Coordinates of C-alpha atoms in Angstrom, one line a residue:
X1 CA 90.5 32.9 67.5
X2 CA 87.6 31.3 69.5
X3 CA 85.1 33.0 66.8
X4 CA 87.3 31.0 64.2
X5 CA 87.5 27.7 66.3
X6 CA 83.5 27.4 66.9
X7 CA 82.3 28.6 62.9
X8 CA 84.9 25.2 62.3
X9 CA 82.8 23.7 64.8
X10 CA 79.6 24.3 63.5
X11 CA 80.9 23.5 60.4
X12 CA 81.9 20.0 61.1
X13 CA 78.4 19.5 62.6
X14 CA 76.6 20.8 59.8
X15 CA 78.7 18.0 57.7
X16 CA 77.9 15.0 60.4
X17 CA 74.4 15.9 60.7
X18 CA 73.8 15.4 56.7
X19 CA 76.5 12.6 56.7
X20 CA 74.0 10.7 59.5
X21 CA 70.6 11.6 57.2
X22 CA 72.7 10.0 54.2
X23 CA 73.4 7.2 56.0
X24 CA 69.7 7.0 56.8
X25 CA 68.0 7.6 53.5
X26 CA 66.6 3.9 52.5
X27 CA 66.6 2.4 48.4
X28 CA 62.5 4.3 48.1
X29 CA 64.6 7.5 49.7
X30 CA 67.5 7.9 47.5
X31 CA 65.5 6.9 44.1
X32 CA 62.9 9.4 45.2
X33 CA 65.7 12.1 45.4
X34 CA 67.1 11.0 41.6
X35 CA 63.3 11.7 40.3
X36 CA 63.0 15.2 41.8
X37 CA 65.9 16.3 40.8
X38 CA 66.0 14.6 37.5
X39 CA 62.3 15.8 36.4
X40 CA 63.5 19.7 37.9
X41 CA 66.0 19.0 34.9
X42 CA 63.4 17.9 32.8
X43 CA 61.3 21.1 33.5
X44 CA 63.7 23.8 33.4
X45 CA 65.1 22.6 29.7
X46 CA 61.5 21.8 28.6
X47 CA 60.1 25.2 29.6
X48 CA 63.6 27.3 28.7
X49 CA 65.5 25.8 26.3
X50 CA 63.0 24.5 23.7
X51 CA 60.4 27.8 23.6
X52 CA 64.2 29.3 22.7
X53 CA 65.1 26.3 20.0
X54 CA 64.7 26.6 16.5
X55 CA 66.7 25.4 13.3
X56 CA 67.1 26.6 9.5
X57 CA 64.2 29.2 10.3
X58 CA 61.1 29.5 9.0
X59 CA 61.4 26.2 6.8
X60 CA 62.1 23.5 9.4
X61 CA 60.7 24.7 12.5
X62 CA 58.1 22.0 13.0
X63 CA 60.2 19.1 12.4
X64 CA 62.4 20.6 15.3
X65 CA 60.5 21.2 17.7
X66 CA 59.2 17.5 17.7
X67 CA 63.1 16.1 17.5
X68 CA 64.0 18.5 20.2
X69 CA 61.6 16.9 22.4
X70 CA 61.8 13.9 21.7
X71 CA 65.1 13.9 22.4
X72 CA 64.8 14.9 25.6
X73 CA 61.4 13.6 26.5
X74 CA 61.9 9.7 24.9
X75 CA 65.4 9.3 23.4
X76 CA 68.3 10.6 20.8
X77 CA 69.4 8.2 18.4
X78 CA 72.1 9.1 15.7
X79 CA 71.9 6.4 12.7
X80 CA 74.6 7.2 11.4
X81 CA 76.9 7.0 14.4
X82 CA 74.7 4.0 16.0
X83 CA 74.3 6.6 19.2
X84 CA 71.2 6.0 21.6
X85 CA 71.0 8.3 24.5
X86 CA 67.6 8.0 26.7
X87 CA 65.2 10.5 27.4
X88 CA 63.4 12.0 30.7
X89 CA 60.6 9.5 29.9
X90 CA 63.4 5.9 30.1
X91 CA 65.8 6.8 33.3
X92 CA 62.1 7.9 34.9
X93 CA 61.1 4.5 33.9
X94 CA 64.0 2.8 35.7
X95 CA 63.8 4.8 38.6
X96 CA 60.6 4.0 39.2
X97 CA 61.2 0.2 38.9
X98 CA 63.7 0.3 41.4
X99 CA 61.5 2.0 43.6
X100 CA 58.9 -0.5 42.7
X101 CA 60.9 -3.7 43.9
X102 CA 62.5 -1.8 46.9
X103 CA 59.2 -1.4 48.7
X104 CA 58.0 -4.9 47.5
X105 CA 61.1 -6.2 48.9
X106 CA 60.3 -4.2 52.0
X107 CA 57.3 -6.4 52.0
X108 CA 54.8 -3.3 50.7
X109 CA 52.0 -5.2 49.2
X110 CA 50.7 -3.8 45.5
X111 CA 47.1 -3.2 47.3
X112 CA 48.8 -0.9 49.8
X113 CA 51.6 0.9 47.3
X114 CA 48.3 1.7 45.8
X115 CA 46.2 3.2 48.9
X116 CA 49.4 5.5 49.4
X117 CA 49.4 6.9 45.8
X118 CA 46.6 9.2 47.1
X119 CA 44.8 9.1 43.4
X120 CA 42.1 11.7 42.7
X121 CA 39.2 12.0 40.6
X122 CA 42.0 13.9 37.9
X123 CA 44.9 11.4 38.2
X124 CA 41.7 8.4 37.5
X125 CA 40.7 10.7 34.5
X126 CA 44.2 10.8 33.1
X127 CA 45.0 7.5 33.7
X128 CA 41.8 6.3 32.4
X129 CA 42.7 8.8 29.1
X130 CA 46.7 7.1 28.5
X131 CA 44.8 3.6 28.4
X132 CA 41.8 4.8 25.9
X133 CA 44.9 6.1 24.0
X134 CA 46.7 2.7 24.3
X135 CA 43.3 1.1 23.2
X136 CA 42.7 3.5 20.1
X137 CA 46.7 2.8 18.6
X138 CA 46.3 -1.0 19.1
X139 CA 42.6 -1.0 17.1
X140 CA 43.0 1.8 14.6
X141 CA 42.0 1.2 11.2
X142 CA 45.4 2.5 9.7
X143 CA 48.2 1.9 12.0
X144 CA 50.6 3.4 9.5
X145 CA 53.2 0.2 10.2
X146 CA 56.1 -1.1 9.5
X147 CA 57.1 3.0 9.6
X148 CA 58.9 3.6 7.0
X149 CA 61.6 6.2 7.5
X150 CA 63.0 3.7 10.2
X151 CA 62.0 5.5 13.0
X152 CA 58.3 5.2 14.8
X153 CA 58.5 8.5 16.5
X154 CA 59.6 10.7 13.1
X155 CA 57.1 9.1 10.5
X156 CA 57.6 9.9 6.8
X157 CA 54.0 10.9 6.7
X158 CA 51.7 8.9 9.4
X159 CA 52.0 6.2 12.3
X160 CA 49.8 5.6 15.3
X161 CA 52.8 6.0 17.8
X162 CA 54.9 9.0 16.0
X163 CA 51.8 10.5 14.2
X164 CA 51.1 13.1 11.4
X165 CA 54.5 14.9 10.2
X166 CA 55.0 18.0 11.1
X167 CA 51.9 17.9 13.9
X168 CA 53.7 14.0 15.4
X169 CA 50.4 14.1 18.5
X170 CA 50.3 10.1 18.1
X171 CA 51.0 7.9 20.5
X172 CA 53.7 8.6 21.6
X173 CA 52.8 12.2 23.2
X174 CA 49.6 11.3 24.2
X175 CA 51.4 9.0 26.4
X176 CA 54.2 11.5 27.5
X177 CA 51.8 14.6 28.4
X178 CA 50.2 11.6 30.6
X179 CA 54.0 10.3 31.9
X180 CA 54.2 14.9 32.4
X181 CA 51.2 15.3 35.2
X182 CA 52.1 12.1 36.8
X183 CA 55.3 13.2 37.3
X184 CA 55.2 16.7 38.5
X185 CA 52.4 15.9 40.4
X186 CA 54.6 13.8 42.3
X187 CA 58.1 14.9 42.2
X188 CA 58.0 18.8 41.4
X189 CA 60.6 20.6 43.4
X190 CA 59.5 24.3 44.7
X191 CA 62.2 26.1 43.0
X192 CA 62.5 30.0 43.3
X193 CA 65.1 30.3 40.3
X194 CA 62.7 28.3 37.9
X195 CA 60.5 31.4 37.6
X196 CA 63.4 33.7 36.7
X197 CA 64.9 31.4 34.1
X198 CA 61.3 30.3 33.0
X199 CA 60.4 34.5 32.5
X200 CA 63.4 35.1 30.9
X201 CA 63.6 32.4 28.1
X202 CA 59.5 33.7 27.2
X203 CA 60.2 37.4 27.4
X204 CA 62.8 36.7 25.3
X205 CA 60.4 34.8 22.6
X206 CA 57.2 37.4 23.3
X207 CA 60.0 39.9 22.1
X208 CA 61.3 38.7 19.0
X209 CA 57.6 38.4 18.2
X210 CA 57.4 41.9 19.4
X211 CA 60.0 43.2 17.1
X212 CA 59.5 41.0 14.2
X213 CA 55.9 42.6 13.9
X214 CA 58.0 46.2 12.7
X215 CA 60.3 43.8 10.2
X216 CA 63.4 43.9 13.0
X217 CA 64.5 39.8 12.0
X218 CA 67.8 39.5 14.0
X219 CA 67.3 35.7 14.0
X220 CA 66.3 35.6 10.0
X221 CA 63.2 33.7 10.9
X222 CA 60.7 35.7 9.1
X223 CA 59.6 34.9 5.3
X224 CA 57.8 37.3 2.9
X225 CA 54.1 36.0 2.3
X226 CA 54.7 33.2 4.8
X227 CA 52.9 33.3 8.1
X228 CA 55.5 32.2 10.8
X229 CA 56.9 34.8 13.4
X230 CA 59.7 34.5 16.7
X231 CA 61.0 31.1 17.7
X232 CA 57.7 29.2 18.3
X233 CA 56.6 29.2 14.6
X234 CA 53.1 30.0 12.8
X235 CA 50.6 32.4 15.0
X236 CA 48.4 29.5 15.9
X237 CA 51.5 27.8 17.8
X238 CA 52.8 31.1 19.3
X239 CA 48.9 32.5 20.3
X240 CA 49.2 28.9 22.0
X241 CA 52.5 29.6 23.8
X242 CA 51.8 33.0 25.2
X243 CA 48.6 32.1 26.0
X244 CA 49.3 29.3 28.6
X245 CA 52.1 30.5 29.3
X246 CA 51.1 34.6 30.2
X247 CA 48.5 33.8 32.9
X248 CA 52.4 32.9 35.1
X249 CA 53.4 36.4 35.0
X250 CA 49.7 38.1 35.3
X251 CA 49.5 36.2 38.7
X252 CA 52.6 37.4 39.8
X253 CA 51.7 41.0 38.8
X254 CA 48.3 40.0 40.7
X255 CA 49.5 38.5 43.8
X256 CA 52.8 39.5 45.0
X257 CA 54.1 41.9 47.8
X258 CA 57.5 42.8 46.4
X259 CA 57.9 45.1 44.0
X260 CA 60.2 44.4 41.7
X261 CA 59.0 40.6 41.6
X262 CA 56.0 43.4 40.2
X263 CA 57.9 45.4 37.8
X264 CA 58.9 42.6 35.9
X265 CA 55.9 41.3 35.6
X266 CA 53.9 44.3 33.9
X267 CA 57.2 44.4 31.9
X268 CA 56.8 41.0 30.5
X269 CA 52.9 41.5 30.4
X270 CA 53.0 44.6 28.2
X271 CA 55.0 43.0 25.8
X272 CA 52.6 39.5 25.5
X273 CA 49.6 42.2 25.2
X274 CA 51.2 44.0 22.4
X275 CA 51.9 40.9 20.7
X276 CA 47.9 39.8 21.1
X277 CA 47.0 43.7 20.4
X278 CA 48.9 43.1 16.7
X279 CA 46.4 40.6 15.6
X280 CA 49.1 37.5 14.7
X281 CA 46.2 35.1 15.9
X282 CA 42.2 35.8 16.9
X283 CA 42.5 32.4 18.1
X284 CA 43.9 34.9 21.1
X285 CA 40.8 36.9 21.8
X286 CA 38.7 34.0 23.6
X287 CA 42.4 33.3 25.8
X288 CA 42.7 36.7 26.7
X289 CA 38.7 37.3 28.0
X290 CA 38.5 34.4 29.7
X291 CA 42.1 34.0 31.6
X292 CA 40.7 38.3 32.8
X293 CA 37.8 36.3 33.6
X294 CA 38.7 34.0 36.1
X295 CA 40.9 37.0 37.6
X296 CA 38.0 38.9 37.9
X297 CA 35.9 35.7 40.3
X298 CA 39.1 35.3 41.6
X299 CA 39.7 38.7 42.7
X300 CA 37.6 39.4 45.7
X301 CA 39.5 37.3 48.2
X302 CA 40.8 41.3 49.7
X303 CA 41.3 44.9 48.4
X304 CA 44.7 44.0 47.8
X305 CA 43.7 41.6 44.6
X306 CA 41.0 43.7 43.5
X307 CA 42.8 46.8 43.5
X308 CA 46.1 45.0 41.1
X309 CA 43.1 43.5 39.3
X310 CA 42.0 46.7 37.7
X311 CA 46.1 47.2 37.7
X312 CA 46.0 44.6 35.2
X313 CA 43.2 46.0 33.0
X314 CA 44.8 49.0 33.1
X315 CA 48.0 47.3 31.7
X316 CA 45.7 45.4 29.2
X317 CA 44.5 48.6 27.9
X318 CA 47.4 50.1 28.1
X319 CA 49.7 47.6 26.2
X320 CA 46.6 48.0 23.6
X321 CA 47.0 51.8 22.6
X322 CA 51.0 51.3 22.8
X323 CA 51.2 49.6 20.4
X324 CA 48.9 51.3 18.7
X325 CA 50.9 54.4 18.5
X326 CA 54.2 52.5 17.5
X327 CA 52.3 51.5 14.8
X328 CA 51.6 55.1 13.5
X329 CA 54.7 56.4 14.8
X330 CA 56.6 53.6 12.2
X331 CA 53.7 52.7 9.5
X332 CA 56.6 51.5 7.4
X333 CA 58.3 49.2 10.1
X334 CA 54.6 47.5 10.5
X335 CA 55.5 43.8 9.1
X336 CA 53.9 42.5 5.7
X337 CA 52.2 39.3 6.5
X338 CA 50.8 36.6 3.9
X339 CA 48.4 39.0 1.9
X340 CA 48.2 41.4 4.2
X341 CA 49.8 43.0 6.9
X342 CA 49.3 42.1 10.8
X343 CA 47.1 45.1 11.1
X344 CA 44.0 43.4 9.3
X345 CA 42.6 41.7 12.7
X346 CA 40.2 42.5 15.4
X347 CA 42.6 42.5 17.8
X348 CA 44.9 45.1 16.3
X349 CA 41.4 47.2 15.7
X350 CA 41.1 47.4 19.4
X351 CA 44.6 49.2 19.6
X352 CA 43.6 51.8 17.5
X353 CA 39.9 52.4 18.8
X354 CA 38.4 55.2 20.4
X355 CA 36.4 52.7 23.3
X356 CA 40.1 50.9 24.1
X357 CA 41.2 54.5 25.1
X358 CA 38.1 55.6 26.9
X359 CA 38.1 52.6 29.3
X360 CA 41.5 53.6 29.8
X361 CA 41.0 56.4 30.4
X362 CA 38.0 55.2 32.8
X363 CA 39.8 52.7 34.8
X364 CA 42.2 54.8 35.7
X365 CA 39.8 57.4 36.8
X366 CA 38.0 54.5 38.8
X367 CA 41.2 53.2 40.6
X368 CA 42.4 56.7 41.6
X369 CA 38.8 57.1 42.9
X370 CA 38.7 53.6 44.5
X371 CA 42.4 54.6 46.7
X372 CA 40.9 58.2 47.7
X373 CA 37.5 56.0 49.3
X374 CA 39.5 53.8 50.2
X375 CA 41.8 56.6 52.3
X376 CA 38.8 57.9 53.9
X377 CA 37.4 55.0 55.0
X378 CA 34.1 54.9 53.3
X379 CA 35.4 51.5 50.8
X380 CA 33.4 48.5 51.5
X381 CA 34.5 45.1 52.1
X382 CA 35.2 43.5 49.0
X383 CA 33.2 40.2 50.5
X384 CA 30.1 43.3 49.9
X385 CA 30.7 42.6 46.1
X386 CA 30.3 39.2 46.3
X387 CA 26.9 39.1 44.6
X388 CA 27.7 41.8 41.8
X389 CA 30.1 39.3 40.7
X390 CA 28.1 36.1 41.0
X391 CA 26.0 38.5 38.8
X392 CA 28.2 39.2 36.0
X393 CA 29.6 36.0 36.5
X394 CA 26.1 34.5 35.6
X395 CA 25.9 37.1 32.6
X396 CA 29.0 36.0 31.2
X397 CA 27.7 31.9 31.6
X398 CA 24.2 33.2 30.4
X399 CA 26.2 34.8 27.3
X400 CA 28.0 31.6 26.5
X401 CA 25.1 29.5 26.1
X402 CA 23.2 32.6 24.6
X403 CA 26.1 32.9 21.6
X404 CA 25.8 29.4 20.4
X405 CA 21.8 29.3 20.0
X406 CA 22.1 32.8 18.4
X407 CA 24.8 31.5 15.2
X408 CA 22.7 28.6 15.1
X409 CA 19.0 30.5 14.5
X410 CA 20.6 32.9 12.8
X411 CA 22.3 30.3 10.1
X412 CA 19.2 28.5 10.2
X413 CA 17.6 31.4 8.8
X414 CA 14.9 31.5 12.2
X415 CA 15.6 34.9 13.3
X416 CA 13.7 38.0 11.7
X417 CA 15.3 40.3 9.4
X418 CA 16.5 42.8 11.9
X419 CA 17.4 40.4 14.1
X420 CA 19.9 38.5 11.8
X421 CA 23.0 39.3 10.3
X422 CA 25.9 38.0 7.6
X423 CA 29.1 38.7 10.0
X424 CA 31.5 36.3 9.0
X425 CA 31.4 35.3 13.2
X426 CA 27.6 35.3 13.8
X427 CA 26.9 33.1 10.8
X428 CA 28.1 29.2 10.3
X429 CA 29.1 28.3 7.6
X430 CA 32.4 26.3 5.8
X431 CA 34.1 30.3 6.0
X432 CA 33.4 30.9 9.4
X433 CA 36.1 31.7 11.7
X434 CA 38.7 32.0 9.1
X435 CA 37.6 28.6 7.3
X436 CA 37.3 26.9 10.4
X437 CA 33.9 25.9 9.7
X438 CA 34.6 23.6 6.8
X439 CA 37.0 21.7 9.3
X440 CA 34.6 21.4 12.8
X441 CA 31.9 20.4 9.9
X442 CA 33.5 17.8 8.4
X443 CA 35.2 16.6 11.8
X444 CA 31.0 16.6 12.8
X445 CA 30.1 14.3 10.1
X446 CA 32.4 12.3 10.4
X447 CA 31.5 11.1 14.1
X448 CA 28.5 11.2 13.0
X449 CA 29.3 8.6 10.1
X450 CA 31.7 6.8 12.2
X451 CA 28.8 6.0 14.5
X452 CA 26.8 4.6 11.7
X453 CA 29.7 2.9 9.8
X454 CA 32.0 1.8 12.6
X455 CA 30.9 1.7 16.1
X456 CA 34.6 1.1 17.1
X457 CA 36.2 3.9 16.2
X458 CA 32.6 5.8 17.1
X459 CA 34.1 5.2 21.3
X460 CA 37.8 5.4 20.8
X461 CA 38.3 6.9 17.9
X462 CA 40.3 6.8 14.9
X463 CA 44.2 6.6 16.5
X464 CA 45.9 8.8 18.0
X465 CA 46.5 12.1 15.3
X466 CA 44.4 10.0 12.9
X467 CA 42.2 12.8 12.0
X468 CA 43.2 13.2 8.3
X469 CA 43.1 9.4 7.6
X470 CA 39.4 8.9 8.3
X471 CA 38.4 12.7 6.9
X472 CA 40.3 12.1 3.8
X473 CA 38.8 8.5 3.5
X474 CA 34.8 9.8 4.5
X475 CA 35.6 13.1 2.2
X476 CA 38.5 12.2 -0.4
X477 CA 37.9 15.8 -1.8
X478 CA 37.9 17.5 1.0
X479 CA 40.1 21.1 1.0
X480 CA 39.9 24.3 2.5
X481 CA 40.0 27.1 -0.1
X482 CA 41.5 29.4 1.9
X483 CA 44.6 27.7 3.1
X484 CA 45.7 26.0 -0.3
X485 CA 46.7 22.6 -1.3
X486 CA 47.7 21.5 1.9
X487 CA 46.6 18.1 3.9
X488 CA 44.1 18.9 6.8
X489 CA 45.5 16.9 9.7
X490 CA 42.9 18.8 12.2
X491 CA 39.9 20.0 13.0
X492 CA 41.9 23.0 14.5
X493 CA 39.3 23.0 17.6
X494 CA 41.8 20.7 19.9
X495 CA 38.3 19.3 21.9
X496 CA 36.6 18.3 18.4
X497 CA 39.4 17.0 17.4
X498 CA 40.2 14.4 20.1
X499 CA 36.5 13.2 19.5
X500 CA 37.4 12.4 16.0
X501 CA 41.0 10.5 16.9
X502 CA 40.7 9.1 20.3
X503 CA 36.4 8.7 20.2
X504 CA 33.1 9.5 22.5
X505 CA 35.6 7.8 25.4
X506 CA 38.6 9.2 24.9
X507 CA 37.6 12.9 23.8
X508 CA 35.3 13.1 27.2
X509 CA 37.6 11.8 29.3
X510 CA 40.3 14.5 27.8
X511 CA 38.5 17.4 28.3
X512 CA 36.8 16.3 31.7
X513 CA 41.2 16.2 32.3
X514 CA 40.4 20.1 32.2
X515 CA 37.7 20.4 33.6
X516 CA 38.4 18.7 37.7
X517 CA 41.9 20.0 37.3
X518 CA 40.2 23.6 37.6
X519 CA 37.2 22.4 39.1
X520 CA 40.3 21.5 42.3
X521 CA 42.1 24.1 41.9
X522 CA 38.7 26.1 42.3
X523 CA 38.1 24.0 45.6
X524 CA 41.9 24.7 46.8
X525 CA 42.3 28.5 46.1
X526 CA 41.4 29.9 49.5
X527 CA 44.5 27.5 50.8
X528 CA 46.8 28.5 48.9
X529 CA 46.7 31.1 46.2
X530 CA 49.0 29.8 43.5
X531 CA 46.1 27.4 42.5
X532 CA 44.4 30.7 41.6
X533 CA 47.6 30.6 38.8
X534 CA 46.8 26.9 37.4
X535 CA 42.9 27.1 36.9
X536 CA 43.5 30.6 35.1
X537 CA 46.1 29.1 32.8
X538 CA 43.8 26.3 32.2
X539 CA 40.9 28.3 31.4
X540 CA 43.3 30.4 29.0
X541 CA 44.4 27.2 27.2
X542 CA 40.6 26.0 26.6
X543 CA 39.3 29.2 25.5
X544 CA 42.3 29.2 23.4
X545 CA 42.3 26.4 21.7
X546 CA 38.5 25.5 21.2
X547 CA 40.0 27.6 17.8
X548 CA 42.9 26.0 17.5
X549 CA 44.9 22.6 17.9
X550 CA 47.9 20.5 20.3
X551 CA 51.0 21.1 19.5
X552 CA 54.5 20.3 20.6
X553 CA 54.7 24.4 21.9
X554 CA 52.3 24.7 24.5
X555 CA 50.4 21.1 25.1
X556 CA 53.3 19.6 27.4
X557 CA 53.0 23.2 29.1
X558 CA 49.5 22.7 30.5
X559 CA 50.1 19.4 31.2
X560 CA 53.2 20.6 33.7
X561 CA 51.1 23.1 34.9
X562 CA 48.0 20.7 35.5
X563 CA 50.3 18.3 37.0
X564 CA 51.4 21.6 39.0
X565 CA 48.3 22.2 40.4
X566 CA 47.7 18.8 41.2
X567 CA 50.9 19.0 43.2
X568 CA 49.1 21.9 45.4
X569 CA 46.3 19.9 46.1
X570 CA 48.5 16.7 47.3
X571 CA 51.3 19.3 49.4
X572 CA 48.1 21.4 50.7
X573 CA 51.0 24.3 51.4
X574 CA 50.0 27.7 51.3
X575 CA 54.4 29.1 52.0
X576 CA 54.2 31.3 48.6
X577 CA 56.3 31.4 45.9

């Protein structure tokens, strides 16, 4: 009886404390709590539901993804019933204004509010980027307004706010990325369950892609002769989503001490790497390599992380070989992909190659040898290998500089016959990189002509998502033979594309958002290991999208991750995940 009374008293005490805490809450506290709750719900829907959403299979996927994002982020409007439902940004703006007005009422000056905001270098660059986007839209030579469809964010062909139809990376999308970054950096709430629901969604997407590779199509998505799979769209869309999210699970496998977390993460990784081995998109190659290199550089913290990195390499090579084995066992089920089956890519060749098998065996032998040596007390401290790591990092950096120099010299014919090559990736012309050379050359020439003929566009671009308008003005007959008769809406290089759309100022600001975010995480990781996750994801995205473009499937996620990194830096917490 006394225990029951004690329990009731404790409950009353807690209730009373909660009531007292609620009474102490100010208007600013209430709006802050509301913004955090709103942001958490938004992130769950964006990272869990949006990747799984599709409509009418292959045919409406691009528009369906954007409509979902538009309704979630901006607004939903039913033209027939005249129904308007505000999205995240509108509700966030209302809450922000209420919070701002409350602070003004409490006699806080504007300078005090700005000082308390603690803007970092990355924050300032993100703000500048948003401003340049607005200026670029205001002075764009082709606004596409008024919009014929009646909805600014669903352009019939193109307008500077909604962007190009099918891509939708106009001013609205760019500003939404800016807002997502600041919202997450200021109002993120660490919620462990988010990892699990996000992991379940991600695994579902990559598992569907895996079985699609063997002609199993439960969602009726595959269309013969079309480059399409899973709920993500074409291979580049899928590959960019897979690549930017995969570092989350690599990090959990690499850093967690919990066995079940490592096992679940490893399962996700195996299917992700098998998907990449199938060669859906060769843009995944730089994404994979840069991600692994980032974890290599961070692994010299202690022996546990070095072991985890070697285990990671075993999982990667083992996954490739496993995919190759399945191809040999089920040759008749391999999905026809465009004109060829999906076994024609470089990544696919790796899963059948003897060097990958040899590497897998060597890694296993190395791992076992290190474990035995460590037990006997002969394995040196990881700090002893810092010099080796720096040498390897230097070689990689030198190679990244040497590669384009070689391609340039090889293309210009400055090399002797013994050193020259006509290989597609070593000789740069319009056919280079699955025809990307043609779009890169056109983009570069467009920037040059802007400098000569339209200096304003040279500095602030031709307008958000305005690539196609300026390209076809300068080159009316421009086409990429290998891609059929289709309008080329981007450069297939996100960074080069930004220099066309947003000029030297906007393109440089956009690039520096990523560079400064990585730099900030490198300086933070010894205080908070989660900074490694952020740095690896950003580096992986940058490398992957050097050969592809912004999409609604991946670009919002990378800004969420950068915002999360900024939140870590602001909080400076190291209490795990």
